[in-house]
């Protein structure tokens, strides 16, 4: 199956009455363009300057195919990151289906409708999981670049989701090998807001 990246929407909540969408869990495709912009901006050979100021991020909207090309360029193991997407979708649908089948509080008609709604959303789930896998791949690639180049700080203008990408990157850096005790702060300069990701120091390993 050929992988495609495209916007699909927030995570669906499926029931016997229909489908709603959890806006607190947005489609990760929303953040992919900003993540790839940061990957491209940080593509340089290690230098003595460990504090990076990205004042001129590109601001270009890329197509899904362009995003795939750049992710394959930057991700360490893109084949692994994008493997088994159909199997992951099947496993998720099976989990939801089993929950409904084991639910003794609903009627036969509601159960039938619920199961039907889950199946209707199969392609939606597949795209949601694909976008999520691609975004996680981009965050891991950012963490690897920061480690290889020994970057201590990254400062970038807020907007276009760059700040949100940095906030998601904090957790990835904490789980990185070696881990980083990273923090994100907001600063204002000349009327513009910037996000500053401070790697601080490598967090101690739990041996």
Short mmCIF file of C-alpha atoms in Angstrom, two decimals:
data_model
loop_
_atom_site.label_atom_id
_atom_site.label_comp_id
_atom_site.label_asym_id
_atom_site.label_seq_id
_atom_site.Cartn_x
_atom_site.Cartn_y
_atom_site.Cartn_z
CA UNK A 1 0.00 0.00 0.00
CA UNK A 2 1.35 3.41 -0.98
CA UNK A 3 1.56 5.79 1.95
CA UNK A 4 -0.18 9.14 1.55
CA UNK A 5 -0.19 12.17 3.81
CA UNK A 6 -3.20 14.47 3.85
CA UNK A 7 -5.33 16.31 6.37
CA UNK A 8 -8.12 14.13 7.76
CA UNK A 9 -9.34 15.85 10.96
CA UNK A 10 -9.49 15.36 14.72
CA UNK A 11 -9.66 11.94 16.37
CA UNK A 12 -13.16 10.48 15.94
CA UNK A 13 -15.44 9.40 18.76
CA UNK A 14 -17.72 6.68 17.40
CA UNK A 15 -20.94 5.49 19.03
CA UNK A 16 -24.20 3.86 18.04
CA UNK A 17 -25.68 7.32 17.50
CA UNK A 18 -23.05 8.49 15.04
CA UNK A 19 -19.59 10.05 14.91
CA UNK A 20 -18.21 13.13 16.66
CA UNK A 21 -14.67 14.49 16.73
CA UNK A 22 -12.42 15.13 19.72
CA UNK A 23 -10.94 18.57 19.04
CA UNK A 24 -8.50 18.11 21.96
CA UNK A 25 -6.76 15.44 19.83
CA UNK A 26 -6.14 17.20 16.50
CA UNK A 27 -4.87 15.55 13.36
CA UNK A 28 -1.06 15.49 13.59
CA UNK A 29 -0.93 16.51 9.94
CA UNK A 30 -1.64 20.01 11.26
CA UNK A 31 1.86 20.17 12.75
CA UNK A 32 3.81 18.29 10.08
CA UNK A 33 4.67 21.28 7.90
CA UNK A 34 6.12 23.20 10.86
CA UNK A 35 8.10 20.14 11.99
CA UNK A 36 9.60 19.68 8.52
CA UNK A 37 10.47 23.39 8.36
CA UNK A 38 12.43 23.00 11.59
CA UNK A 39 14.15 19.88 10.25
CA UNK A 40 15.23 21.74 7.13
CA UNK A 41 16.35 24.79 9.12
CA UNK A 42 18.49 22.61 11.40
CA UNK A 43 20.14 20.77 8.50
CA UNK A 44 23.71 21.97 8.86
CA UNK A 45 27.05 20.59 9.91
CA UNK A 46 27.82 20.88 13.64
CA UNK A 47 29.38 24.24 14.51
CA UNK A 48 30.80 25.87 17.61
CA UNK A 49 27.61 27.92 18.00
CA UNK A 50 25.28 25.77 20.10
CA UNK A 51 22.50 28.37 20.40
CA UNK A 52 20.44 28.42 17.23
CA UNK A 53 18.15 31.32 16.27
CA UNK A 54 15.74 30.48 13.49
CA UNK A 55 14.35 33.90 12.67
CA UNK A 56 13.70 33.22 8.99
CA UNK A 57 11.81 29.96 8.84
CA UNK A 58 10.56 29.34 5.36
CA UNK A 59 6.80 29.68 5.72
CA UNK A 60 6.08 27.42 2.74
CA UNK A 61 3.08 25.09 2.66
CA UNK A 62 4.14 21.69 1.35
CA UNK A 63 2.02 19.02 -0.26
CA UNK A 64 1.65 15.58 1.26
CA UNK A 65 4.07 14.08 -1.26
CA UNK A 66 6.66 16.79 -0.51
CA UNK A 67 6.33 16.07 3.20
CA UNK A 68 6.90 12.35 2.59
CA UNK A 69 10.05 13.08 0.55
CA UNK A 70 11.51 15.28 3.29
CA UNK A 71 10.60 12.87 6.08
CA UNK A 72 12.36 10.05 4.25
CA UNK A 73 15.36 12.37 3.91
CA UNK A 74 15.55 13.23 7.62
CA UNK A 75 14.14 10.22 9.51
CA UNK A 76 16.65 7.61 10.61
CA UNK A 77 14.42 4.62 9.75
CA UNK A 78 11.51 5.84 7.62
CA UNK A 79 10.58 2.31 6.54
CA UNK A 80 10.21 1.29 10.17
CA UNK A 81 8.32 4.47 11.08
CA UNK A 82 5.77 3.91 8.31
CA UNK A 83 5.57 0.13 8.52
CA UNK A 84 2.45 -1.85 9.35
CA UNK A 85 0.05 1.09 9.17
CA UNK A 86 -2.76 -1.15 7.93
CA UNK A 87 -2.06 -3.66 10.71
CA UNK A 88 -2.11 -0.89 13.32
CA UNK A 89 -5.43 0.31 11.97
CA UNK A 90 -6.86 -3.21 12.04
CA UNK A 91 -5.69 -3.64 15.63
CA UNK A 92 -7.33 -0.36 16.68
CA UNK A 93 -10.62 -1.27 14.99
CA UNK A 94 -10.53 -4.72 16.57
CA UNK A 95 -10.04 -3.15 20.00
CA UNK A 96 -13.01 -0.82 19.51
CA UNK A 97 -15.12 -3.62 18.04
CA UNK A 98 -14.44 -5.95 20.96
CA UNK A 99 -15.41 -3.24 23.44
CA UNK A 100 -18.76 -2.83 21.72
CA UNK A 101 -19.39 -6.59 21.49
CA UNK A 102 -18.63 -6.96 25.21
CA UNK A 103 -20.86 -4.03 26.21
CA UNK A 104 -23.94 -5.52 27.90
CA UNK A 105 -25.61 -2.16 28.52
CA UNK A 106 -26.61 -1.46 24.90
CA UNK A 107 -29.38 -2.90 22.75
CA UNK A 108 -28.87 -5.19 19.80
CA UNK A 109 -29.81 -2.40 17.39
CA UNK A 110 -27.40 0.05 19.00
CA UNK A 111 -24.62 -2.52 18.93
CA UNK A 112 -25.22 -3.16 15.24
CA UNK A 113 -25.22 0.57 14.47
CA UNK A 114 -22.10 1.14 16.57
CA UNK A 115 -20.17 -1.64 14.84
CA UNK A 116 -21.27 -0.30 11.47
CA UNK A 117 -20.06 3.20 12.33
CA UNK A 118 -16.67 1.85 13.36
CA UNK A 119 -16.30 0.06 10.05
CA UNK A 120 -17.38 3.16 8.11
CA UNK A 121 -14.49 5.06 9.74
CA UNK A 122 -11.83 2.51 8.72
CA UNK A 123 -10.18 4.71 6.07
CA UNK A 124 -10.36 7.71 8.40
CA UNK A 125 -8.58 5.77 11.16
CA UNK A 126 -5.91 4.64 8.69
CA UNK A 127 -5.14 8.21 7.63
CA UNK A 128 -5.18 9.47 11.22
CA UNK A 129 -2.67 6.78 12.26
CA UNK A 130 -0.53 7.46 9.17
CA UNK A 131 -0.34 11.17 9.98
CA UNK A 132 0.43 10.41 13.62
CA UNK A 133 3.27 8.06 12.64
CA UNK A 134 4.73 10.65 10.26
CA UNK A 135 4.65 13.35 12.92
CA UNK A 136 6.31 11.11 15.50
CA UNK A 137 9.00 10.34 12.91
CA UNK A 138 9.64 14.08 12.46
CA UNK A 139 9.91 14.67 16.22
CA UNK A 140 12.39 11.80 16.62
CA UNK A 141 14.43 13.21 13.72
CA UNK A 142 14.50 16.65 15.38
CA UNK A 143 15.70 15.11 18.64
CA UNK A 144 18.44 13.22 16.78
CA UNK A 145 19.61 16.40 15.01
CA UNK A 146 19.78 18.30 18.28
CA UNK A 147 21.85 15.52 19.83
CA UNK A 148 24.25 15.07 16.90
CA UNK A 149 24.93 18.80 16.62
CA UNK A 150 25.15 19.28 20.41
CA UNK A 151 22.60 22.10 20.19
CA UNK A 152 21.92 23.75 23.52
CA UNK A 153 19.12 26.14 22.54
CA UNK A 154 16.72 26.62 19.64
CA UNK A 155 14.80 29.89 19.35
CA UNK A 156 12.05 30.26 16.74
CA UNK A 157 9.21 32.75 16.14
CA UNK A 158 5.86 31.54 17.42
CA UNK A 159 3.11 31.03 14.92
CA UNK A 160 2.50 28.51 12.15
CA UNK A 161 2.62 25.79 14.85
CA UNK A 162 6.38 26.04 15.49
CA UNK A 163 5.81 26.63 19.20
CA UNK A 164 3.49 23.63 19.46
CA UNK A 165 6.04 21.42 17.70
CA UNK A 166 8.70 22.52 20.20
CA UNK A 167 6.33 21.76 23.09
CA UNK A 168 5.75 18.23 21.73
CA UNK A 169 9.50 17.85 21.22
CA UNK A 170 10.12 18.38 24.96
CA UNK A 171 8.63 14.96 25.80
CA UNK A 172 10.48 13.25 22.94
CA UNK A 173 13.80 14.69 24.14
CA UNK A 174 13.14 13.38 27.64
CA UNK A 175 12.76 9.87 26.21
CA UNK A 176 15.73 10.24 23.87
CA UNK A 177 18.93 8.24 24.31
CA UNK A 178 20.62 10.02 25.98
CA UNK A 179 17.67 11.87 27.53
CA UNK A 180 17.50 15.67 27.82
CA UNK A 181 15.89 17.67 30.61
CA UNK A 182 14.49 20.13 28.05
CA UNK A 183 12.26 23.10 28.83
CA UNK A 184 10.30 25.50 26.62
CA UNK A 185 9.86 29.18 27.45
CA UNK A 186 8.20 32.10 25.68
CA UNK A 187 10.06 35.37 25.15
CA UNK A 188 9.09 38.70 23.56
CA UNK A 189 11.42 40.82 21.47
CA UNK A 190 10.58 43.87 19.35
CA UNK A 191 6.89 43.11 19.64
CA UNK A 192 7.25 39.51 18.45
CA UNK A 193 6.94 36.32 20.51
CA UNK A 194 9.54 33.59 20.35
CA UNK A 195 9.69 30.07 21.72
CA UNK A 196 13.03 29.06 23.22
CA UNK A 197 13.76 25.37 23.65
CA UNK A 198 16.54 24.94 26.19
CA UNK A 199 18.13 21.52 26.28
CA UNK A 200 19.68 22.34 29.68
CA UNK A 201 21.66 19.20 30.41
CA UNK A 202 21.28 15.53 29.71
CA UNK A 203 19.05 14.03 32.36
CA UNK A 204 20.64 11.28 34.47
CA UNK A 205 19.98 7.75 33.32
CA UNK A 206 18.13 5.45 35.70
CA UNK A 207 20.52 2.57 36.11
#
